[in-house]
Amino acid sequence: MTEIPDQVPPPAPPKVDSEALSPVLAEDSISSSVLTHLLGWVGAFSVAGLMMALVLIGARLATSEAGGPQQINMEQEMTGRMIYAAGPGGMKIDSSLLVPNLSQLKDDSLVSRLAFVILTSELSTPDAGIEELDSIHDEKAAGTITLTPEEQALLDDVSLLLFAAASGERADALPEERAELMRRSLGFFGELLIARSSADQKTLDDLSSSAVSGMVTLLIAVVWFISFFLGGLASLIILGIFAAYGKLESRFTVSASTGSVYIETFAIWIGMFFLLQIITEALVTILSQSSLGAYIGPEFSMILSLVMMFVSLSALVWPRIRGVSSSRLREDIGLGPVNVFKEIIPGLVTYAMGLPVLLVGLLLSIVLGFVLNVLFGEQPAASHPIQAIIGEGGWMTIVLIFLVACVGAPVTEEIMFRGVLYRYLREFSRTWGILLSLFFSMLVSSFIFAAVHPQGLTFIPVLGSLAVAFCIGREWRGSLAAPMIAHGVSNGAVLTLNISLF
């Protein structure tokens, strides 16, 4: 008789290939919680807020420590150059047609009124400029305007040189310190008056040639921007119609398996980026004050900035540590396999679509500037540190600036803002409906993008509007190639115009 065992042993579990399973686990077993999401948000917004605050404080300190008269702004200088090029500087258009345009130069500042005086004397006669100059002296005598010692010195020097020009006499050269104050405060107008009063024909010819070249450059830029603006507007309308009829298929896919990983990654990156900026500034300052100071110029600073940009991308190690596979990471942030050459046209279309959006940003910037001026007084003008570097360096500096602005910044910023941050925001808001998700993701990522740039508070709508266009390119194409191209073209166009005109 066969004995039956009390217990039948369970069957052995099937063997599982752990190597084959590991990619699945890497993608789908990422632990996240409310706390990790919250820490990511707090980290990202805290650093972005700190960077924006430092920009505002720096602008305020620069304004308060300037100690001298205000400086002529870029718009006024460009307007003056164009009027001069159209008149005595080149095209010789009848001055009576140009004089009414001089009102664009004048505001309540002393420097703008002096610029008006100088250009009026060029377009008509020095006596016409002296009439406006006399009105400034009369207002000062009546106590309706108050001048600082530096402004008084500037007014006296302009009066001295203008009276010399009116009398046909060659004025004595100003002391170098006062001549430099005039150039710094009045820019092109100061150079013009100094050259005219000293009968420096070579400088006058150079200024005329520069003004005419600037006018040609500006005309080319107008054709460029209008052409791309109209093309971009048409593209936005076509994309909108296709989307409304369900004919537009987004290549951006949304999933929910990465949790808070990408907001954590972005918070780490922006923290690293901020620290690397501080390290770069400190290193340049220390070396410039050392025995190596003679070799530390703007070129070194630009090379160091370019290196630090790419070093900051080491933050992308974090998703791998958190369990995202390398192939999944590349696909998620828009760096999957793509034919870059086929993305050139979509990249240019993305840039073109950004110009109509940019117009909205410019209008918002004007409104924001007006509100801030009413509430908090005169705001510092929007500026970028790179503007000063352009004036300091030679051709090598210009090449490095283009590398930073057209390669380093587009690659780094698109990976982190439209790649990492935008991916997280779209996944975070995936259940809100497509329109609300798009609006939320574009708004938040674009605001942070604009806020961490050094141009200041009033420029946030301008930079944010460009960022929205880059988000549209990311959503449309799926990859980052088109937004990177659009970003590089945008920076390159503005930089070329800046260098050519100023």
Short mmCIF file of C-alpha atoms in Angstrom, two decimals:
data_model
loop_
_atom_site.label_atom_id
_atom_site.label_comp_id
_atom_site.label_asym_id
_atom_site.label_seq_id
_atom_site.Cartn_x
_atom_site.Cartn_y
_atom_site.Cartn_z
CA MET A 1 0.00 0.00 0.00
CA THR A 2 1.45 3.36 -1.08
CA GLU A 3 2.01 5.91 1.67
CA ILE A 4 0.76 9.44 1.04
CA PRO A 5 2.95 12.14 2.54
CA ASP A 6 1.30 14.48 5.02
CA GLN A 7 2.31 17.60 3.01
CA VAL A 8 2.99 18.05 -0.65
CA PRO A 9 5.95 20.39 -1.21
CA PRO A 10 4.98 23.51 -3.20
CA PRO A 11 6.26 23.75 -6.73
CA ALA A 12 9.47 25.68 -7.23
CA PRO A 13 8.90 29.29 -8.42
CA PRO A 14 9.77 29.97 -12.02
CA LYS A 15 13.15 31.50 -12.65
CA VAL A 16 13.06 35.15 -13.55
CA ASP A 17 15.71 36.91 -15.56
CA SER A 18 16.51 39.80 -13.22
CA GLU A 19 18.53 41.61 -15.88
CA ALA A 20 15.55 41.62 -18.23
CA LEU A 21 13.29 42.92 -15.45
CA SER A 22 15.60 45.67 -14.21
CA PRO A 23 14.73 48.24 -16.91
CA VAL A 24 11.04 47.86 -16.05
CA LEU A 25 11.77 48.36 -12.38
CA ALA A 26 13.96 51.32 -13.19
CA GLU A 27 11.12 53.05 -14.97
CA ASP A 28 8.09 52.11 -12.91
CA SER A 29 9.24 51.69 -9.31
CA ILE A 30 10.21 55.32 -8.59
CA SER A 31 9.11 56.29 -5.11
CA SER A 32 7.61 59.77 -4.69
CA SER A 33 5.46 61.39 -2.06
CA VAL A 34 3.81 64.69 -1.29
CA LEU A 35 6.96 65.60 0.62
CA THR A 36 9.30 65.01 -2.34
CA HIS A 37 7.04 67.07 -4.60
CA LEU A 38 6.89 69.85 -2.00
CA LEU A 39 10.65 69.89 -1.46
CA GLY A 40 11.20 70.12 -5.20
CA TRP A 41 8.80 73.04 -5.58
CA VAL A 42 10.20 74.88 -2.56
CA GLY A 43 13.79 74.34 -3.68
CA ALA A 44 13.17 75.51 -7.25
CA PHE A 45 11.15 78.60 -6.34
CA SER A 46 13.41 79.56 -3.42
CA VAL A 47 16.56 79.66 -5.53
CA ALA A 48 14.76 81.37 -8.42
CA GLY A 49 13.37 83.97 -6.01
CA LEU A 50 16.80 84.52 -4.47
CA MET A 51 18.37 85.01 -7.90
CA MET A 52 15.67 87.50 -8.88
CA ALA A 53 16.06 89.39 -5.58
CA LEU A 54 19.83 89.66 -6.04
CA VAL A 55 19.32 91.05 -9.55
CA LEU A 56 16.94 93.72 -8.21
CA ILE A 57 19.23 94.59 -5.30
CA GLY A 58 22.23 94.79 -7.62
CA ALA A 59 20.38 97.11 -10.00
CA ARG A 60 19.32 99.35 -7.11
CA LEU A 61 22.85 99.49 -5.69
CA ALA A 62 24.32 100.24 -9.11
CA THR A 63 21.86 103.09 -9.53
CA SER A 64 22.43 104.54 -6.06
CA GLU A 65 26.22 104.23 -6.24
CA ALA A 66 26.55 105.67 -9.72
CA GLY A 67 26.96 109.12 -8.15
CA GLY A 68 26.84 110.97 -11.47
CA PRO A 69 24.15 112.11 -13.85
CA GLN A 70 21.86 109.64 -15.53
CA GLN A 71 23.04 108.04 -18.74
CA ILE A 72 21.32 108.39 -22.08
CA ASN A 73 19.35 105.21 -22.73
CA MET A 74 19.78 102.90 -25.69
CA GLU A 75 16.53 103.93 -27.39
CA GLN A 76 17.43 107.62 -27.27
CA GLU A 77 20.95 106.97 -28.53
CA MET A 78 19.70 104.80 -31.39
CA THR A 79 17.07 107.41 -32.32
CA GLY A 80 19.73 110.13 -32.32
CA ARG A 81 22.07 108.07 -34.48
CA MET A 82 19.34 107.39 -37.03
CA ILE A 83 18.31 111.07 -37.22
CA TYR A 84 21.95 112.13 -37.59
CA ALA A 85 22.54 109.51 -40.31
CA ALA A 86 19.47 110.71 -42.21
CA GLY A 87 20.63 114.33 -41.94
CA PRO A 88 24.12 115.82 -41.70
CA GLY A 89 25.80 112.48 -41.03
CA GLY A 90 25.06 110.86 -44.37
CA MET A 91 21.85 111.08 -46.39
CA LYS A 92 21.61 114.91 -46.14
CA ILE A 93 17.81 114.92 -45.88
CA ASP A 94 16.36 118.41 -45.38
CA SER A 95 16.75 119.28 -41.70
CA SER A 96 13.28 120.82 -41.57
CA LEU A 97 11.88 117.32 -42.07
CA LEU A 98 14.00 115.86 -39.28
CA VAL A 99 13.76 118.50 -36.54
CA PRO A 100 10.20 117.48 -35.50
CA ASN A 101 11.52 113.98 -34.77
CA LEU A 102 13.90 115.35 -32.14
CA SER A 103 11.06 115.46 -29.63
CA GLN A 104 11.53 111.68 -29.29
CA LEU A 105 14.79 112.39 -27.47
CA LYS A 106 13.37 114.57 -24.73
CA ASP A 107 12.07 113.45 -21.37
CA ASP A 108 12.48 115.00 -17.94
CA SER A 109 16.12 113.97 -17.51
CA LEU A 110 19.00 116.40 -17.98
CA VAL A 111 20.92 114.03 -20.27
CA SER A 112 18.01 113.71 -22.71
CA ARG A 113 17.61 117.50 -22.86
CA LEU A 114 21.33 117.93 -23.49
CA ALA A 115 21.18 115.29 -26.23
CA PHE A 116 18.34 117.29 -27.78
CA VAL A 117 20.47 120.45 -27.56
CA ILE A 118 23.46 118.82 -29.27
CA LEU A 119 21.50 117.23 -32.11
CA THR A 120 19.43 120.39 -32.67
CA SER A 121 22.64 122.34 -33.14
CA GLU A 122 23.77 119.75 -35.71
CA LEU A 123 20.52 119.71 -37.70
CA SER A 124 20.00 123.46 -37.84
CA THR A 125 22.46 125.88 -36.20
CA PRO A 126 24.30 126.00 -32.87
CA ASP A 127 22.15 129.03 -31.99
CA ALA A 128 19.03 126.82 -32.09
CA GLY A 129 20.64 124.46 -29.62
CA ILE A 130 21.72 127.34 -27.41
CA GLU A 131 18.09 128.49 -27.09
CA GLU A 132 17.17 125.16 -25.47
CA LEU A 133 20.32 125.34 -23.36
CA ASP A 134 19.32 128.79 -22.10
CA SER A 135 15.94 127.42 -21.01
CA ILE A 136 17.72 124.84 -18.83
CA HIS A 137 19.81 127.57 -17.20
CA ASP A 138 16.68 129.69 -16.67
CA GLU A 139 14.84 126.80 -14.98
CA LYS A 140 17.84 126.20 -12.73
CA ALA A 141 17.97 129.89 -11.78
CA ALA A 142 14.24 129.87 -11.03
CA GLY A 143 14.64 126.79 -8.84
CA THR A 144 12.31 124.59 -10.88
CA ILE A 145 15.08 122.04 -11.41
CA THR A 146 17.86 120.97 -9.06
CA LEU A 147 21.16 119.61 -10.33
CA THR A 148 23.77 117.50 -8.57
CA PRO A 149 27.39 118.72 -8.72
CA GLU A 150 28.11 116.16 -11.46
CA GLU A 151 25.08 117.28 -13.48
CA GLN A 152 26.09 120.92 -13.07
CA ALA A 153 29.59 120.08 -14.32
CA LEU A 154 28.09 118.27 -17.32
CA LEU A 155 25.81 121.23 -18.11
CA ASP A 156 28.74 123.66 -17.86
CA ASP A 157 30.91 121.55 -20.17
CA VAL A 158 28.16 121.17 -22.78
CA SER A 159 27.57 124.94 -22.63
CA LEU A 160 31.29 125.66 -23.01
CA LEU A 161 31.73 123.39 -26.04
CA LEU A 162 28.49 124.45 -27.70
CA PHE A 163 29.31 128.17 -27.41
CA ALA A 164 32.74 127.45 -28.89
CA ALA A 165 31.13 125.61 -31.82
CA ALA A 166 28.65 128.47 -32.32
CA SER A 167 31.43 131.06 -32.44
CA GLY A 168 33.47 129.00 -34.89
CA GLU A 169 36.36 128.76 -32.46
CA ARG A 170 38.17 125.60 -31.57
CA ALA A 171 37.48 124.76 -27.93
CA ASP A 172 40.23 123.79 -25.54
CA ALA A 173 40.25 120.10 -24.77
CA LEU A 174 38.32 119.14 -21.66
CA PRO A 175 40.22 117.45 -18.84
CA GLU A 176 40.12 113.72 -19.50
CA GLU A 177 37.97 113.01 -16.43
CA ARG A 178 35.30 115.48 -17.54
CA ALA A 179 35.45 114.34 -21.16
CA GLU A 180 34.94 110.77 -19.97
CA LEU A 181 31.94 111.89 -17.87
CA MET A 182 30.42 113.47 -20.99
CA ARG A 183 31.01 110.34 -23.10
CA ARG A 184 29.61 108.08 -20.40
CA SER A 185 26.53 110.23 -19.76
CA LEU A 186 25.70 111.32 -23.31
CA GLY A 187 27.18 108.48 -25.37
CA PHE A 188 27.05 109.23 -29.10
CA PHE A 189 25.90 112.82 -28.45
CA GLY A 190 28.86 113.51 -26.16
CA GLU A 191 31.33 112.14 -28.72
CA LEU A 192 29.71 114.28 -31.42
CA LEU A 193 29.92 117.51 -29.42
CA ILE A 194 33.54 116.91 -28.37
CA ALA A 195 34.56 116.20 -31.97
CA ARG A 196 32.61 119.17 -33.37
CA SER A 197 33.96 121.68 -30.84
CA SER A 198 37.56 120.53 -31.38
CA ALA A 199 37.20 120.36 -35.20
CA ASP A 200 38.25 116.69 -35.12
CA GLN A 201 37.22 115.79 -38.66
CA LYS A 202 38.41 112.20 -38.46
CA THR A 203 36.20 111.47 -35.45
CA LEU A 204 33.29 113.27 -37.14
CA ASP A 205 33.75 111.10 -40.24
CA ASP A 206 33.90 107.97 -38.08
CA LEU A 207 30.72 108.96 -36.25
CA SER A 208 28.95 109.63 -39.57
CA SER A 209 30.07 106.29 -40.98
CA SER A 210 28.98 104.51 -37.81
CA ALA A 211 25.57 106.20 -37.86
CA VAL A 212 24.97 105.31 -41.53
CA SER A 213 26.08 101.70 -40.93
CA GLY A 214 23.72 101.58 -37.98
CA MET A 215 20.84 102.81 -40.13
CA VAL A 216 21.53 100.13 -42.77
CA THR A 217 21.75 97.49 -40.04
CA LEU A 218 18.49 98.69 -38.54
CA LEU A 219 16.72 98.55 -41.92
CA ILE A 220 17.95 94.98 -42.43
CA ALA A 221 16.79 94.11 -38.91
CA VAL A 222 13.35 95.61 -39.59
CA VAL A 223 12.98 93.48 -42.73
CA TRP A 224 14.18 90.41 -40.78
CA PHE A 225 11.81 90.86 -37.87
CA ILE A 226 8.78 91.83 -39.96
CA SER A 227 9.29 88.83 -42.26
CA PHE A 228 9.60 86.38 -39.38
CA PHE A 229 6.80 88.11 -37.47
CA LEU A 230 4.34 87.67 -40.34
CA GLY A 231 5.49 84.10 -40.91
CA GLY A 232 5.18 83.35 -37.20
CA LEU A 233 1.71 84.87 -36.99
CA ALA A 234 0.57 82.75 -39.95
CA SER A 235 2.11 79.64 -38.34
CA LEU A 236 0.33 80.28 -35.04
CA ILE A 237 -3.00 80.71 -36.84
CA ILE A 238 -2.49 77.51 -38.86
CA LEU A 239 -1.45 75.51 -35.78
CA GLY A 240 -4.45 76.88 -33.89
CA ILE A 241 -6.86 75.87 -36.66
CA PHE A 242 -5.33 72.40 -36.94
CA ALA A 243 -5.50 71.95 -33.17
CA ALA A 244 -9.14 73.11 -33.04
CA TYR A 245 -10.14 70.52 -35.65
CA GLY A 246 -8.07 67.76 -34.08
CA LYS A 247 -5.67 67.63 -37.02
CA LEU A 248 -2.58 68.51 -35.01
CA GLU A 249 -0.92 65.63 -33.23
CA SER A 250 1.48 66.60 -30.48
CA ARG A 251 4.69 64.59 -30.32
CA PHE A 252 4.95 65.30 -26.61
CA THR A 253 3.74 62.27 -24.64
CA VAL A 254 2.66 62.57 -21.01
CA SER A 255 3.02 59.79 -18.43
CA ALA A 256 2.94 59.68 -14.65
CA SER A 257 5.60 57.16 -13.78
CA THR A 258 8.41 59.55 -12.82
CA GLY A 259 6.64 61.20 -9.89
CA SER A 260 8.61 64.09 -8.42
CA VAL A 261 11.96 63.09 -9.93
CA TYR A 262 12.12 65.90 -12.46
CA ILE A 263 11.16 68.73 -10.10
CA GLU A 264 13.84 67.40 -7.75
CA THR A 265 16.29 67.41 -10.65
CA PHE A 266 15.40 70.95 -11.61
CA ALA A 267 15.77 72.15 -8.00
CA ILE A 268 19.21 70.54 -7.82
CA TRP A 269 20.22 72.08 -11.14
CA ILE A 270 19.11 75.62 -10.35
CA GLY A 271 20.88 75.41 -6.99
CA MET A 272 24.06 74.18 -8.71
CA PHE A 273 23.76 76.86 -11.37
CA PHE A 274 23.45 79.58 -8.73
CA LEU A 275 26.44 78.30 -6.76
CA LEU A 276 28.54 77.94 -9.92
CA GLN A 277 27.76 81.55 -10.82
CA ILE A 278 28.98 82.68 -7.40
CA ILE A 279 32.11 80.53 -7.73
CA THR A 280 32.79 81.94 -11.21
CA GLU A 281 32.45 85.55 -10.03
CA ALA A 282 34.60 84.90 -6.97
CA LEU A 283 37.29 83.14 -8.99
CA VAL A 284 37.45 85.93 -11.57
CA THR A 285 37.64 88.56 -8.80
CA ILE A 286 40.38 86.73 -6.87
CA LEU A 287 42.50 86.04 -9.95
CA SER A 288 42.11 89.58 -11.30
CA GLN A 289 43.51 90.94 -8.02
CA SER A 290 46.41 88.49 -7.97
CA SER A 291 49.67 88.45 -9.90
CA LEU A 292 47.72 86.85 -12.76
CA GLY A 293 45.45 89.87 -13.03
CA ALA A 294 47.09 91.07 -16.24
CA TYR A 295 45.97 87.86 -17.96
CA ILE A 296 42.40 87.85 -16.64
CA GLY A 297 40.18 89.60 -19.14
CA PRO A 298 36.61 89.22 -20.36
CA GLU A 299 37.68 86.22 -22.46
CA PHE A 300 38.58 84.24 -19.35
CA SER A 301 35.25 85.10 -17.75
CA MET A 302 33.31 83.99 -20.84
CA ILE A 303 35.22 80.69 -21.13
CA LEU A 304 34.63 79.98 -17.46
CA SER A 305 30.92 80.76 -17.81
CA LEU A 306 30.64 78.41 -20.78
CA VAL A 307 32.34 75.60 -18.88
CA MET A 308 30.17 76.15 -15.80
CA MET A 309 27.00 75.96 -17.91
CA PHE A 310 27.81 72.47 -19.08
CA VAL A 311 29.10 71.41 -15.65
CA SER A 312 25.68 72.30 -14.22
CA LEU A 313 24.12 69.64 -16.46
CA SER A 314 25.68 67.04 -14.18
CA ALA A 315 22.43 67.45 -12.21
CA LEU A 316 20.98 65.00 -14.75
CA VAL A 317 22.69 62.26 -12.77
CA TRP A 318 19.91 62.57 -10.18
CA PRO A 319 17.16 60.90 -12.26
CA ARG A 320 19.51 57.94 -12.82
CA ILE A 321 20.10 57.71 -9.07
CA ARG A 322 16.34 57.80 -8.52
CA GLY A 323 15.80 54.92 -10.92
CA VAL A 324 15.09 56.42 -14.34
CA SER A 325 16.86 54.50 -17.09
CA SER A 326 19.16 56.46 -19.38
CA SER A 327 17.02 55.77 -22.47
CA ARG A 328 13.87 56.83 -20.63
CA LEU A 329 15.61 59.97 -19.36
CA ARG A 330 16.67 61.00 -22.87
CA GLU A 331 13.15 60.48 -24.22
CA ASP A 332 11.51 62.31 -21.31
CA ILE A 333 13.61 65.46 -21.61
CA GLY A 334 13.52 65.63 -25.40
CA LEU A 335 16.99 64.30 -26.21
CA GLY A 336 15.90 61.12 -27.95
CA PRO A 337 17.18 60.18 -31.42
CA VAL A 338 16.26 62.86 -33.95
CA ASN A 339 17.56 64.14 -37.28
CA VAL A 340 18.79 67.58 -36.28
CA PHE A 341 18.93 68.79 -39.89
CA LYS A 342 15.22 68.05 -40.30
CA GLU A 343 14.54 70.17 -37.22
CA ILE A 344 16.16 73.32 -38.63
CA ILE A 345 13.00 74.49 -40.42
CA PRO A 346 10.75 73.71 -37.40
CA GLY A 347 13.30 75.55 -35.28
CA LEU A 348 13.04 78.65 -37.47
CA VAL A 349 9.24 78.36 -37.43
CA THR A 350 9.35 78.18 -33.63
CA TYR A 351 11.49 81.33 -33.57
CA ALA A 352 9.05 83.05 -35.94
CA MET A 353 6.07 82.07 -33.76
CA GLY A 354 7.88 83.65 -30.84
CA LEU A 355 7.83 87.15 -32.37
CA PRO A 356 4.03 87.69 -32.24
CA VAL A 357 4.09 86.31 -28.69
CA LEU A 358 7.02 88.65 -27.97
CA LEU A 359 4.89 91.62 -29.01
CA VAL A 360 2.41 90.70 -26.29
CA GLY A 361 5.30 90.43 -23.83
CA LEU A 362 6.58 93.88 -24.80
CA LEU A 363 3.15 95.42 -24.18
CA LEU A 364 2.92 93.69 -20.80
CA SER A 365 6.43 94.90 -19.97
CA ILE A 366 5.43 98.51 -20.69
CA VAL A 367 2.36 98.18 -18.46
CA LEU A 368 4.39 96.51 -15.70
CA GLY A 369 7.04 99.22 -15.87
CA PHE A 370 4.39 101.94 -15.60
CA VAL A 371 2.74 100.27 -12.59
CA LEU A 372 6.07 99.74 -10.81
CA ASN A 373 7.12 103.34 -11.45
CA VAL A 374 3.85 104.60 -9.97
CA LEU A 375 4.03 102.33 -6.92
CA PHE A 376 7.75 102.27 -6.16
CA GLY A 377 9.31 105.13 -8.08
CA GLU A 378 11.65 105.05 -11.06
CA GLN A 379 12.83 101.51 -11.80
CA PRO A 380 16.35 100.65 -13.02
CA ALA A 381 16.47 100.22 -16.78
CA ALA A 382 16.65 96.65 -18.10
CA SER A 383 20.25 95.69 -18.81
CA HIS A 384 22.47 92.65 -19.19
CA PRO A 385 26.05 92.31 -17.88
CA ILE A 386 27.11 91.11 -21.31
CA GLN A 387 26.55 94.65 -22.63
CA ALA A 388 29.55 95.94 -20.68
CA ILE A 389 31.69 92.98 -21.80
CA ILE A 390 30.96 93.75 -25.46
CA GLY A 391 32.46 97.21 -25.03
CA GLU A 392 35.56 95.93 -23.21
CA GLY A 393 36.76 93.12 -25.45
CA GLY A 394 37.98 92.50 -28.98
CA TRP A 395 36.99 90.02 -31.66
CA MET A 396 37.84 86.99 -29.48
CA THR A 397 35.47 88.27 -26.80
CA ILE A 398 32.73 88.67 -29.42
CA VAL A 399 33.26 85.08 -30.63
CA LEU A 400 33.05 83.75 -27.07
CA ILE A 401 29.93 85.81 -26.38
CA PHE A 402 28.27 84.24 -29.42
CA LEU A 403 29.30 80.77 -28.20
CA VAL A 404 27.80 81.42 -24.77
CA ALA A 405 24.62 83.08 -26.08
CA CYS A 406 23.96 80.90 -29.13
CA VAL A 407 25.29 77.50 -27.99
CA GLY A 408 25.84 77.29 -24.24
CA ALA A 409 22.67 79.06 -23.09
CA PRO A 410 20.26 77.39 -25.59
CA VAL A 411 21.56 73.89 -24.87
CA THR A 412 21.68 74.25 -21.08
CA GLU A 413 18.48 76.23 -20.61
CA GLU A 414 16.38 74.20 -23.03
CA ILE A 415 17.42 70.92 -21.41
CA MET A 416 16.52 72.16 -17.95
CA PHE A 417 13.50 74.41 -18.60
CA ARG A 418 11.75 72.88 -21.61
CA GLY A 419 13.20 69.43 -21.00
CA VAL A 420 13.20 68.69 -17.27
CA LEU A 421 10.89 71.33 -15.73
CA TYR A 422 8.29 71.37 -18.51
CA ARG A 423 8.15 67.56 -18.47
CA TYR A 424 7.41 67.57 -14.74
CA LEU A 425 4.76 70.30 -14.99
CA ARG A 426 2.92 68.54 -17.82
CA GLU A 427 2.91 65.27 -15.86
CA PHE A 428 1.90 67.06 -12.66
CA SER A 429 -1.11 68.67 -14.37
CA ARG A 430 -2.01 65.76 -16.65
CA THR A 431 -5.48 65.29 -15.09
CA TRP A 432 -6.51 68.95 -15.44
CA GLY A 433 -7.44 68.82 -19.10
CA ILE A 434 -5.11 69.55 -22.00
CA LEU A 435 -5.72 73.31 -22.24
CA LEU A 436 -5.31 74.00 -18.53
CA SER A 437 -2.28 71.72 -18.37
CA LEU A 438 -0.62 73.53 -21.28
CA PHE A 439 -1.40 76.97 -19.84
CA PHE A 440 -0.12 76.05 -16.37
CA SER A 441 3.05 74.35 -17.62
CA MET A 442 3.97 77.11 -20.05
CA LEU A 443 3.23 79.89 -17.55
CA VAL A 444 5.19 78.44 -14.61
CA SER A 445 8.23 77.28 -16.59
CA SER A 446 8.38 80.52 -18.57
CA PHE A 447 8.08 82.71 -15.47
CA ILE A 448 10.96 80.93 -13.72
CA PHE A 449 13.01 81.06 -16.93
CA ALA A 450 12.53 84.84 -17.18
CA ALA A 451 12.96 85.51 -13.46
CA VAL A 452 16.45 84.01 -13.20
CA HIS A 453 17.81 86.17 -16.03
CA PRO A 454 19.65 89.36 -15.04
CA GLN A 455 17.65 91.89 -17.07
CA GLY A 456 15.37 92.82 -14.18
CA LEU A 457 11.73 92.70 -13.14
CA THR A 458 10.22 94.74 -15.98
CA PHE A 459 11.82 92.43 -18.57
CA ILE A 460 10.16 89.28 -17.23
CA PRO A 461 7.16 89.49 -19.63
CA VAL A 462 9.52 89.86 -22.62
CA LEU A 463 11.70 86.86 -21.79
CA GLY A 464 8.68 84.89 -20.59
CA SER A 465 6.92 85.39 -23.92
CA LEU A 466 9.91 83.97 -25.78
CA ALA A 467 9.94 81.02 -23.38
CA VAL A 468 6.27 80.35 -24.18
CA ALA A 469 7.21 80.08 -27.86
CA PHE A 470 9.96 77.59 -27.00
CA CYS A 471 7.37 75.57 -25.04
CA ILE A 472 5.14 75.55 -28.13
CA GLY A 473 8.06 74.21 -30.15
CA ARG A 474 8.69 71.52 -27.53
CA GLU A 475 5.03 70.49 -27.51
CA TRP A 476 4.82 70.51 -31.30
CA ARG A 477 8.02 68.61 -32.09
CA GLY A 478 8.49 66.50 -28.97
CA SER A 479 12.28 66.91 -28.99
CA LEU A 480 14.39 69.85 -27.84
CA ALA A 481 16.08 70.35 -31.20
CA ALA A 482 13.58 72.93 -32.50
CA PRO A 483 13.47 74.97 -29.24
CA MET A 484 17.29 74.94 -29.07
CA ILE A 485 17.55 76.21 -32.64
CA ALA A 486 14.89 78.87 -32.01
CA HIS A 487 16.63 79.95 -28.79
CA GLY A 488 20.01 80.19 -30.52
CA VAL A 489 18.61 82.18 -33.46
CA SER A 490 16.80 84.56 -31.10
CA ASN A 491 19.91 85.24 -29.03
CA GLY A 492 22.07 85.52 -32.15
CA ALA A 493 19.75 88.03 -33.84
CA VAL A 494 19.55 90.29 -30.78
CA LEU A 495 23.30 90.04 -30.13
CA THR A 496 24.18 90.84 -33.75
CA LEU A 497 21.89 93.87 -33.71
CA ASN A 498 23.33 95.00 -30.38
CA ILE A 499 26.94 94.75 -31.56
CA SER A 500 26.20 96.40 -34.91
CA LEU A 501 24.33 99.37 -33.45
CA PHE A 502 26.30 100.00 -30.27
#
